[in-house]
Amino acid sequence: IISSSAISPATTSTLSGLAREWAQALLVYWSAAIVVYLERMDEPTRTEFTDKMLNYLPMLYVKTKQLPKFQPMLDGEPERFVTEMDYNTLQQKVASIFGSDDAYLEVFVDEMQYSDEPITAFISENIADIYQELRDLCSTFQIDDEAVQNDALLAFVEAFEQHWGQKLLNVLRPLHVLSMTKESDLYD
């Protein structure tokens, strides 16, 4: 057994740096896996798509939460890579998978506290919002520049905290319901 006093500050610093790099690598790996799946999917069934998202999204949430805090290294915002056309194409592709099951009632949105009417959200829009953040991060990591990657991770985590982390959690509820319902039961 090694006592904590036996570990030198230099070793502790090295281990901390390795843990940071490992957390980043795992996040980028999961992000890339999701991006590749979304971009290359070829008309999956609703069940196939739902199952895939229910496997990927919780892990993405955990890996993002495990990231350390980042300090900016550059001025300005990181470059955005996803175009409006990319976003709309993916959103429409996902909407076509779910059809009328794309819409669900949302309760965890700020507008709900001021509304007497239910708020409708869409699985396809939430998935497209998450995709946009993931694709931008993955594209940035293709640039071999530590400062650019650092600031991209900073923006990614800030966006997670501000909006897409909640969207990820919100979309898990309807995906769970759909995964527990046979497709044929929905149309009977």
mmCIF file of C-alpha atoms in Angstrom:
data_model
loop_
_atom_site.group_PDB
_atom_site.id
_atom_site.type_symbol
_atom_site.label_atom_id
_atom_site.label_comp_id
_atom_site.label_asym_id
_atom_site.label_seq_id
_atom_site.Cartn_x
_atom_site.Cartn_y
_atom_site.Cartn_z
ATOM 1 C CA ILE A 1 0.000 0.000 0.000
ATOM 2 C CA ILE A 2 1.314 3.392 -0.965
ATOM 3 C CA SER A 3 0.526 6.263 1.344
ATOM 4 C CA SER A 4 -0.417 9.600 -0.133
ATOM 5 C CA SER A 5 2.666 11.150 1.457
ATOM 6 C CA ALA A 6 4.852 8.783 -0.592
ATOM 7 C CA ILE A 7 3.640 10.301 -3.866
ATOM 8 C CA SER A 8 5.677 13.304 -4.908
ATOM 9 C CA PRO A 9 4.003 16.535 -6.042
ATOM 10 C CA ALA A 10 5.495 15.990 -9.503
ATOM 11 C CA THR A 11 3.902 12.535 -9.703
ATOM 12 C CA THR A 12 0.578 13.934 -8.502
ATOM 13 C CA SER A 13 0.747 16.651 -11.150
ATOM 14 C CA THR A 14 1.573 14.090 -13.842
ATOM 15 C CA LEU A 15 -1.305 11.846 -12.766
ATOM 16 C CA SER A 16 -3.676 14.819 -12.718
ATOM 17 C CA GLY A 17 -2.592 15.767 -16.244
ATOM 18 C CA LEU A 18 -3.083 12.187 -17.428
ATOM 19 C CA ALA A 19 -6.546 12.040 -15.865
ATOM 20 C CA ARG A 20 -7.462 15.273 -17.634
ATOM 21 C CA GLU A 21 -6.214 13.948 -20.980
ATOM 22 C CA TRP A 22 -8.014 10.634 -20.437
ATOM 23 C CA ALA A 23 -11.314 12.393 -19.651
ATOM 24 C CA GLN A 24 -10.949 14.520 -22.785
ATOM 25 C CA ALA A 25 -10.080 11.512 -24.936
ATOM 26 C CA LEU A 26 -13.099 9.545 -23.705
ATOM 27 C CA LEU A 27 -15.431 12.471 -24.324
ATOM 28 C CA VAL A 28 -14.112 13.015 -27.838
ATOM 29 C CA TYR A 29 -14.388 9.266 -28.505
ATOM 30 C CA TRP A 30 -18.066 9.160 -27.436
ATOM 31 C CA SER A 31 -18.802 12.376 -29.286
ATOM 32 C CA ALA A 32 -17.239 11.011 -32.473
ATOM 33 C CA ALA A 33 -19.129 7.718 -32.145
ATOM 34 C CA ILE A 34 -22.443 9.569 -31.901
ATOM 35 C CA VAL A 35 -21.594 11.930 -34.762
ATOM 36 C CA VAL A 36 -20.552 9.052 -37.030
ATOM 37 C CA TYR A 37 -23.723 7.134 -36.222
ATOM 38 C CA LEU A 38 -25.975 10.146 -36.860
ATOM 39 C CA GLU A 39 -24.261 11.094 -40.100
ATOM 40 C CA ARG A 40 -24.084 7.579 -41.513
ATOM 41 C CA MET A 41 -27.372 6.100 -40.337
ATOM 42 C CA ASP A 42 -29.331 4.686 -43.219
ATOM 43 C CA GLU A 43 -33.027 4.673 -42.385
ATOM 44 C CA PRO A 44 -32.889 2.822 -39.078
ATOM 45 C CA THR A 45 -36.137 1.685 -37.522
ATOM 46 C CA ARG A 46 -37.496 3.721 -34.678
ATOM 47 C CA THR A 47 -36.520 0.909 -32.302
ATOM 48 C CA GLU A 48 -32.928 0.722 -33.615
ATOM 49 C CA PHE A 49 -32.454 4.484 -33.385
ATOM 50 C CA THR A 50 -34.045 4.723 -29.948
ATOM 51 C CA ASP A 51 -31.927 1.903 -28.572
ATOM 52 C CA LYS A 52 -28.755 3.456 -29.979
ATOM 53 C CA MET A 53 -29.527 6.861 -28.443
ATOM 54 C CA LEU A 54 -30.408 5.283 -25.092
ATOM 55 C CA ASN A 55 -26.960 3.669 -25.128
ATOM 56 C CA TYR A 56 -25.009 6.726 -26.265
ATOM 57 C CA LEU A 57 -26.651 9.685 -24.545
ATOM 58 C CA PRO A 58 -26.307 8.671 -20.875
ATOM 59 C CA MET A 59 -22.606 7.913 -21.407
ATOM 60 C CA LEU A 60 -22.143 11.271 -23.137
ATOM 61 C CA TYR A 61 -23.746 13.006 -20.150
ATOM 62 C CA VAL A 62 -21.470 11.199 -17.683
ATOM 63 C CA LYS A 63 -18.312 11.838 -19.723
ATOM 64 C CA THR A 64 -19.125 15.537 -20.057
ATOM 65 C CA LYS A 65 -19.767 15.854 -16.315
ATOM 66 C CA GLN A 66 -16.374 14.246 -15.608
ATOM 67 C CA LEU A 67 -14.437 16.914 -17.478
ATOM 68 C CA PRO A 68 -12.302 19.264 -15.435
ATOM 69 C CA LYS A 69 -12.780 23.024 -15.565
ATOM 70 C CA PHE A 70 -11.070 24.819 -18.431
ATOM 71 C CA GLN A 71 -9.609 28.293 -18.591
ATOM 72 C CA PRO A 72 -9.622 30.177 -21.906
ATOM 73 C CA MET A 73 -6.350 30.238 -23.796
ATOM 74 C CA LEU A 74 -7.445 32.334 -26.789
ATOM 75 C CA ASP A 75 -9.560 35.408 -27.431
ATOM 76 C CA GLY A 76 -12.925 34.966 -29.082
ATOM 77 C CA GLU A 77 -15.256 32.054 -29.591
ATOM 78 C CA PRO A 78 -14.263 28.724 -31.138
ATOM 79 C CA GLU A 79 -15.143 28.176 -34.771
ATOM 80 C CA ARG A 80 -18.537 26.630 -35.519
ATOM 81 C CA PHE A 81 -18.646 23.976 -38.217
ATOM 82 C CA VAL A 82 -22.259 22.791 -38.419
ATOM 83 C CA THR A 83 -24.227 24.726 -41.017
ATOM 84 C CA GLU A 84 -27.945 25.405 -40.874
ATOM 85 C CA MET A 85 -28.359 22.928 -43.714
ATOM 86 C CA ASP A 86 -26.455 20.230 -41.759
ATOM 87 C CA TYR A 87 -28.660 20.859 -38.735
ATOM 88 C CA ASN A 88 -31.920 20.845 -40.712
ATOM 89 C CA THR A 89 -30.970 17.718 -42.652
ATOM 90 C CA LEU A 90 -30.269 15.770 -39.483
ATOM 91 C CA GLN A 91 -33.359 17.139 -37.708
ATOM 92 C CA GLN A 92 -35.582 16.103 -40.616
ATOM 93 C CA LYS A 93 -33.959 12.663 -40.837
ATOM 94 C CA VAL A 94 -34.637 12.036 -37.132
ATOM 95 C CA ALA A 95 -38.166 13.466 -37.395
ATOM 96 C CA SER A 96 -38.905 11.019 -40.214
ATOM 97 C CA ILE A 97 -37.792 8.117 -38.013
ATOM 98 C CA PHE A 98 -40.281 9.067 -35.293
ATOM 99 C CA GLY A 99 -43.142 10.481 -37.349
ATOM 100 C CA SER A 100 -45.943 11.613 -35.031
ATOM 101 C CA ASP A 101 -43.994 10.258 -32.036
ATOM 102 C CA ASP A 102 -41.391 13.006 -32.522
ATOM 103 C CA ALA A 103 -43.403 15.443 -30.390
ATOM 104 C CA TYR A 104 -43.657 15.084 -26.627
ATOM 105 C CA LEU A 105 -44.838 17.230 -23.736
ATOM 106 C CA GLU A 106 -42.028 18.976 -21.941
ATOM 107 C CA VAL A 107 -42.071 20.102 -18.337
ATOM 108 C CA PHE A 108 -38.434 21.002 -17.701
ATOM 109 C CA VAL A 109 -38.215 24.237 -19.673
ATOM 110 C CA ASP A 110 -38.164 27.787 -18.352
ATOM 111 C CA GLU A 111 -41.245 28.761 -20.376
ATOM 112 C CA MET A 112 -43.340 26.215 -18.464
ATOM 113 C CA GLN A 113 -43.509 28.378 -15.344
ATOM 114 C CA TYR A 114 -45.267 31.135 -17.315
ATOM 115 C CA SER A 115 -47.574 28.928 -19.356
ATOM 116 C CA ASP A 116 -51.026 27.523 -18.734
ATOM 117 C CA GLU A 117 -50.635 25.384 -21.845
ATOM 118 C CA PRO A 118 -48.436 22.330 -22.226
ATOM 119 C CA ILE A 119 -45.103 22.905 -23.940
ATOM 120 C CA THR A 120 -44.351 20.652 -26.899
ATOM 121 C CA ALA A 121 -40.788 19.620 -27.629
ATOM 122 C CA PHE A 122 -39.395 17.404 -30.370
ATOM 123 C CA ILE A 123 -36.982 14.499 -30.115
ATOM 124 C CA SER A 124 -35.529 15.464 -33.491
ATOM 125 C CA GLU A 125 -34.749 19.043 -32.426
ATOM 126 C CA ASN A 126 -33.091 17.941 -29.201
ATOM 127 C CA ILE A 127 -30.986 15.348 -31.036
ATOM 128 C CA ALA A 128 -30.028 17.952 -33.669
ATOM 129 C CA ASP A 129 -29.049 20.447 -30.935
ATOM 130 C CA ILE A 130 -26.842 17.826 -29.273
ATOM 131 C CA TYR A 131 -25.388 16.788 -32.643
ATOM 132 C CA GLN A 132 -24.426 20.383 -33.418
ATOM 133 C CA GLU A 133 -22.337 20.657 -30.245
ATOM 134 C CA LEU A 134 -20.741 17.243 -30.765
ATOM 135 C CA ARG A 135 -19.902 17.834 -34.437
ATOM 136 C CA ASP A 136 -18.369 21.224 -33.662
ATOM 137 C CA LEU A 137 -16.215 19.667 -30.926
ATOM 138 C CA CYS A 138 -15.094 16.777 -33.135
ATOM 139 C CA SER A 139 -14.279 19.125 -36.003
ATOM 140 C CA THR A 140 -12.201 21.292 -33.691
ATOM 141 C CA PHE A 141 -10.243 18.268 -32.503
ATOM 142 C CA GLN A 142 -9.171 17.642 -36.096
ATOM 143 C CA ILE A 143 -7.165 20.860 -35.770
ATOM 144 C CA ASP A 144 -3.841 20.047 -34.116
ATOM 145 C CA ASP A 145 -3.739 23.045 -31.794
ATOM 146 C CA GLU A 146 -3.942 22.586 -28.025
ATOM 147 C CA ALA A 147 -5.246 26.103 -27.369
ATOM 148 C CA VAL A 148 -8.022 25.733 -29.967
ATOM 149 C CA GLN A 149 -8.990 22.349 -28.518
ATOM 150 C CA ASN A 150 -8.933 23.721 -24.971
ATOM 151 C CA ASP A 151 -11.243 26.598 -25.858
ATOM 152 C CA ALA A 152 -13.521 24.276 -27.810
ATOM 153 C CA LEU A 153 -13.853 22.090 -24.696
ATOM 154 C CA LEU A 154 -14.518 25.191 -22.598
ATOM 155 C CA ALA A 155 -17.313 26.284 -24.986
ATOM 156 C CA PHE A 156 -18.634 22.696 -25.141
ATOM 157 C CA VAL A 157 -18.917 22.449 -21.341
ATOM 158 C CA GLU A 158 -20.468 25.915 -21.058
ATOM 159 C CA ALA A 159 -23.066 25.003 -23.696
ATOM 160 C CA PHE A 160 -23.692 21.730 -21.838
ATOM 161 C CA GLU A 161 -24.336 23.638 -18.617
ATOM 162 C CA GLN A 162 -26.522 26.257 -20.321
ATOM 163 C CA HIS A 163 -28.708 24.232 -22.666
ATOM 164 C CA TRP A 164 -27.776 20.965 -24.304
ATOM 165 C CA GLY A 165 -27.188 19.001 -21.087
ATOM 166 C CA GLN A 166 -30.801 19.662 -20.111
ATOM 167 C CA LYS A 167 -31.971 18.810 -23.622
ATOM 168 C CA LEU A 168 -30.106 15.514 -23.418
ATOM 169 C CA LEU A 169 -31.837 14.653 -20.145
ATOM 170 C CA ASN A 170 -35.220 15.793 -21.456
ATOM 171 C CA VAL A 171 -35.023 13.641 -24.592
ATOM 172 C CA LEU A 172 -34.206 10.525 -22.574
ATOM 173 C CA ARG A 173 -37.746 10.476 -21.146
ATOM 174 C CA PRO A 174 -39.634 10.125 -24.449
ATOM 175 C CA LEU A 175 -36.960 7.779 -25.804
ATOM 176 C CA HIS A 176 -37.424 5.582 -22.747
ATOM 177 C CA VAL A 177 -41.202 5.542 -23.180
ATOM 178 C CA LEU A 178 -40.840 4.678 -26.859
ATOM 179 C CA SER A 179 -38.325 1.936 -26.096
ATOM 180 C CA MET A 180 -40.806 0.320 -23.717
ATOM 181 C CA THR A 181 -43.614 0.486 -26.273
ATOM 182 C CA LYS A 182 -43.674 -1.782 -29.281
ATOM 183 C CA GLU A 183 -43.961 0.114 -32.541
ATOM 184 C CA SER A 184 -47.104 -1.810 -33.443
ATOM 185 C CA ASP A 185 -48.750 -0.792 -30.124
ATOM 186 C CA LEU A 186 -48.430 2.877 -31.023
ATOM 187 C CA TYR A 187 -50.580 2.552 -34.105
ATOM 188 C CA ASP A 188 -53.331 0.232 -32.785
#
